[in-house]
mmCIF file of C-alpha atoms in Angstrom:
data_model
loop_
_atom_site.group_PDB
_atom_site.id
_atom_site.type_symbol
_atom_site.label_atom_id
_atom_site.label_comp_id
_atom_site.label_asym_id
_atom_site.label_seq_id
_atom_site.Cartn_x
_atom_site.Cartn_y
_atom_site.Cartn_z
ATOM 1 C CA MET A 290 33.952 -33.490 50.181
ATOM 2 C CA LYS A 291 36.854 -31.515 51.437
ATOM 3 C CA ALA A 292 38.820 -28.997 49.465
ATOM 4 C CA ARG A 293 41.532 -26.587 49.848
ATOM 5 C CA VAL A 294 41.935 -23.286 47.906
ATOM 6 C CA THR A 295 45.408 -21.511 48.322
ATOM 7 C CA VAL A 296 45.683 -17.945 47.490
ATOM 8 C CA THR A 297 49.166 -16.457 46.953
ATOM 9 C CA LEU A 298 50.556 -13.075 45.674
ATOM 10 C CA LYS A 299 51.627 -13.111 42.122
ATOM 11 C CA THR A 300 55.524 -12.764 41.509
ATOM 12 C CA GLY A 301 56.523 -9.246 41.422
ATOM 13 C CA VAL A 302 53.868 -7.952 43.667
ATOM 14 C CA LEU A 303 55.377 -6.418 46.826
ATOM 15 C CA ASP A 304 54.566 -8.209 50.087
ATOM 16 C CA PRO A 305 55.387 -5.780 53.000
ATOM 17 C CA GLN A 306 53.865 -8.448 55.492
ATOM 18 C CA GLY A 307 56.260 -11.136 54.303
ATOM 19 C CA LYS A 308 59.178 -8.566 54.535
ATOM 20 C CA ALA A 309 58.197 -7.840 58.118
ATOM 21 C CA ILE A 310 58.166 -11.521 59.069
ATOM 22 C CA GLU A 311 61.601 -11.965 57.470
ATOM 23 C CA GLY A 312 62.847 -9.184 59.689
ATOM 24 C CA ALA A 313 61.214 -10.727 62.808
ATOM 25 C CA LEU A 314 62.573 -14.104 62.158
ATOM 26 C CA ARG A 315 66.109 -12.641 62.003
ATOM 27 C CA SER A 316 65.640 -10.664 65.112
ATOM 28 C CA LEU A 317 64.438 -13.890 66.782
ATOM 29 C CA GLY A 318 67.674 -15.605 65.854
ATOM 30 C CA ILE A 319 66.351 -17.871 63.122
ATOM 31 C CA GLU A 320 68.971 -17.576 60.361
ATOM 32 C CA GLY A 321 68.938 -18.890 56.845
ATOM 33 C CA VAL A 322 65.573 -17.406 55.766
ATOM 34 C CA ALA A 323 66.037 -15.698 52.297
ATOM 35 C CA SER A 324 62.438 -14.564 51.657
ATOM 36 C CA VAL A 325 58.990 -14.955 53.163
ATOM 37 C CA ARG A 326 55.723 -14.497 51.227
ATOM 38 C CA GLN A 327 52.508 -14.725 52.915
ATOM 39 C CA GLY A 328 49.184 -16.083 51.441
ATOM 40 C CA LYS A 329 45.893 -17.418 52.456
ATOM 41 C CA VAL A 330 44.392 -20.799 52.571
ATOM 42 C CA PHE A 331 40.654 -21.762 52.732
ATOM 43 C CA ASP A 332 39.583 -25.101 53.925
ATOM 44 C CA ILE A 333 36.211 -25.635 52.368
ATOM 45 C CA GLU A 334 33.664 -28.451 53.014
ATOM 46 C CA LEU A 335 31.344 -29.054 50.148
ATOM 47 C CA GLU A 336 27.980 -30.787 50.405
ATOM 48 C CA GLY A 337 25.841 -32.594 47.976
ATOM 49 C CA THR A 338 28.660 -32.886 45.386
ATOM 50 C CA ALA A 339 30.108 -36.276 44.745
ATOM 51 C CA ASP A 340 31.469 -35.113 41.361
ATOM 52 C CA ARG A 341 35.032 -34.124 41.603
ATOM 53 C CA ALA A 342 35.138 -32.086 38.408
ATOM 54 C CA LYS A 343 31.877 -30.155 39.391
ATOM 55 C CA ALA A 344 33.408 -29.429 42.837
ATOM 56 C CA GLU A 345 36.584 -28.085 41.157
ATOM 57 C CA GLU A 346 34.328 -25.945 38.984
ATOM 58 C CA LEU A 347 32.415 -24.536 41.999
ATOM 59 C CA LEU A 348 35.673 -23.758 43.823
ATOM 60 C CA LYS A 349 37.191 -21.934 40.869
ATOM 61 C CA GLN A 350 34.014 -19.832 40.703
ATOM 62 C CA ALA A 351 34.343 -19.016 44.512
ATOM 63 C CA ALA A 352 38.077 -18.030 44.043
ATOM 64 C CA ASP A 353 37.398 -15.943 41.037
ATOM 65 C CA LYS A 354 34.444 -14.132 42.539
ATOM 66 C CA LEU A 355 35.463 -13.748 46.254
ATOM 67 C CA LEU A 356 38.498 -15.621 47.603
ATOM 68 C CA ALA A 357 41.225 -14.196 45.357
ATOM 69 C CA ASN A 358 41.922 -10.855 43.792
ATOM 70 C CA THR A 359 43.068 -12.057 40.386
ATOM 71 C CA VAL A 360 44.832 -8.809 39.566
ATOM 72 C CA VAL A 361 47.558 -9.453 42.110
ATOM 73 C CA GLU A 362 46.886 -12.938 43.269
ATOM 74 C CA ASN A 363 47.011 -16.539 42.044
ATOM 75 C CA TYR A 364 45.060 -19.415 43.350
ATOM 76 C CA SER A 365 45.196 -23.200 43.255
ATOM 77 C CA VAL A 366 42.334 -25.534 44.086
ATOM 78 C CA GLN A 367 42.927 -28.979 45.597
ATOM 79 C CA VAL A 368 40.002 -31.403 46.033
ATOM 80 C CA LEU A 369 40.919 -33.678 48.818
ATOM 81 C CA GLY A 370 38.105 -36.081 48.409
ATOM 82 C CA MET B 22 65.455 -24.594 49.121
ATOM 83 C CA LYS B 23 61.717 -23.734 48.948
ATOM 84 C CA ALA B 24 59.283 -24.549 51.727
ATOM 85 C CA ARG B 25 55.747 -23.919 52.719
ATOM 86 C CA VAL B 26 54.302 -23.530 56.218
ATOM 87 C CA THR B 27 50.449 -23.832 56.571
ATOM 88 C CA VAL B 28 48.773 -22.513 59.607
ATOM 89 C CA THR B 29 45.163 -23.462 60.328
ATOM 90 C CA LEU B 30 42.823 -22.832 63.261
ATOM 91 C CA LYS B 31 42.376 -25.890 65.627
ATOM 92 C CA THR B 32 39.117 -27.727 65.481
ATOM 93 C CA GLY B 33 36.656 -26.197 67.864
ATOM 94 C CA VAL B 34 38.170 -22.633 67.533
ATOM 95 C CA LEU B 35 35.612 -20.212 66.256
ATOM 96 C CA ASP B 36 36.324 -18.751 62.860
ATOM 97 C CA PRO B 37 34.083 -15.578 62.334
ATOM 98 C CA GLN B 38 36.069 -14.755 59.160
ATOM 99 C CA GLY B 39 35.315 -18.117 57.574
ATOM 100 C CA LYS B 40 31.567 -17.785 58.636
ATOM 101 C CA ALA B 41 31.541 -14.356 56.785
ATOM 102 C CA ILE B 42 32.999 -15.932 53.782
ATOM 103 C CA GLU B 43 30.359 -18.755 53.885
ATOM 104 C CA GLY B 44 27.675 -16.062 53.930
ATOM 105 C CA ALA B 45 29.235 -14.062 51.184
ATOM 106 C CA LEU B 46 29.503 -17.070 49.017
ATOM 107 C CA ARG B 47 25.922 -17.919 49.460
ATOM 108 C CA SER B 48 24.811 -14.421 48.522
ATOM 109 C CA LEU B 49 26.985 -14.656 45.415
ATOM 110 C CA GLY B 50 24.869 -17.613 44.533
ATOM 111 C CA ILE B 51 27.481 -20.274 45.018
ATOM 112 C CA GLU B 52 25.594 -23.144 46.530
ATOM 113 C CA GLY B 53 26.863 -26.361 48.122
ATOM 114 C CA VAL B 54 29.439 -24.788 50.416
ATOM 115 C CA ALA B 55 28.862 -26.433 53.956
ATOM 116 C CA SER B 56 31.694 -24.489 55.780
ATOM 117 C CA VAL B 57 34.791 -22.459 55.224
ATOM 118 C CA ARG B 58 37.792 -22.057 57.566
ATOM 119 C CA GLN B 59 40.454 -19.633 56.772
ATOM 120 C CA GLY B 60 44.133 -20.185 57.530
ATOM 121 C CA LYS B 61 47.557 -18.629 56.531
ATOM 122 C CA VAL B 62 50.329 -19.959 54.226
ATOM 123 C CA PHE B 63 53.962 -18.697 54.240
ATOM 124 C CA ASP B 64 56.099 -19.534 51.208
ATOM 125 C CA ILE B 65 59.627 -19.407 52.544
ATOM 126 C CA GLU B 66 62.883 -19.601 50.601
ATOM 127 C CA LEU B 67 65.853 -20.856 52.488
ATOM 128 C CA GLU B 68 69.408 -20.375 51.838
ATOM 129 C CA GLY B 69 72.563 -22.173 52.872
ATOM 130 C CA THR B 70 70.675 -25.427 53.885
ATOM 131 C CA ALA B 71 70.944 -28.414 51.617
ATOM 132 C CA ASP B 72 69.877 -30.669 54.585
ATOM 133 C CA ARG B 73 66.151 -31.430 54.447
ATOM 134 C CA ALA B 74 65.869 -32.446 58.036
ATOM 135 C CA LYS B 75 67.717 -29.286 59.299
ATOM 136 C CA ALA B 76 65.503 -27.078 57.062
ATOM 137 C CA GLU B 77 62.433 -28.732 58.718
ATOM 138 C CA GLU B 78 63.777 -28.199 62.117
ATOM 139 C CA LEU B 79 64.443 -24.501 61.290
ATOM 140 C CA LEU B 80 60.939 -24.016 59.978
ATOM 141 C CA LYS B 81 59.263 -25.687 63.085
ATOM 142 C CA GLN B 82 61.185 -23.205 65.147
ATOM 143 C CA ALA B 83 60.001 -20.294 63.007
ATOM 144 C CA ALA B 84 56.334 -21.712 63.237
ATOM 145 C CA ASP B 85 56.557 -22.135 67.024
ATOM 146 C CA LYS B 86 58.137 -18.779 67.845
ATOM 147 C CA LEU B 87 56.370 -16.602 65.206
ATOM 148 C CA LEU B 88 54.291 -17.798 62.456
ATOM 149 C CA ALA B 89 51.641 -19.782 64.431
ATOM 150 C CA ASN B 90 49.961 -19.257 67.811
ATOM 151 C CA THR B 91 49.960 -22.854 68.929
ATOM 152 C CA VAL B 92 47.266 -22.217 71.526
ATOM 153 C CA VAL B 93 44.626 -21.926 68.860
ATOM 154 C CA GLU B 94 46.473 -22.935 65.730
ATOM 155 C CA ASN B 95 48.039 -25.909 64.075
ATOM 156 C CA TYR B 96 50.665 -25.790 61.569
ATOM 157 C CA SER B 97 52.360 -28.130 58.965
ATOM 158 C CA VAL B 98 55.672 -27.877 57.334
ATOM 159 C CA GLN B 99 56.302 -28.898 53.793
ATOM 160 C CA VAL B 100 59.969 -28.827 52.327
ATOM 161 C CA LEU B 101 59.484 -28.585 48.549
ATOM 162 C CA GLY B 102 63.026 -29.144 47.720
#
């Protein structure tokens, strides 16, 4: 079973990396970008779980414990089947 | 207009970071994870473009020129409207 966990910064948390990318895009001549915020994505392959709900539970645990810093980051879990 | 560019490693390209996460999950007692591959996600706000096709074109340019290294990475562009 495949799944994707997407981790993004919470609103209001500064993102200097995103700001740098904004500047770089502008200097490359790509106009029309108002803001950029960078996040992380984890493509996870699960084994031995046919149960979607169980898989989601497992991934939420993984995100809470390791993949995301829930003080400054949000995460979303998608089970792709 | 909001958009998301997701950058992932091409199949066959080694991902030591993903391997480390796999190991860490196992040692945290989270079982059932067969593999992890890490990628990047860019949440981009566009201004002055109401045209979906034009926005996609712009984002593809941005990904080709800056956001992704197309030698080892794939990217996908989603315009969220």
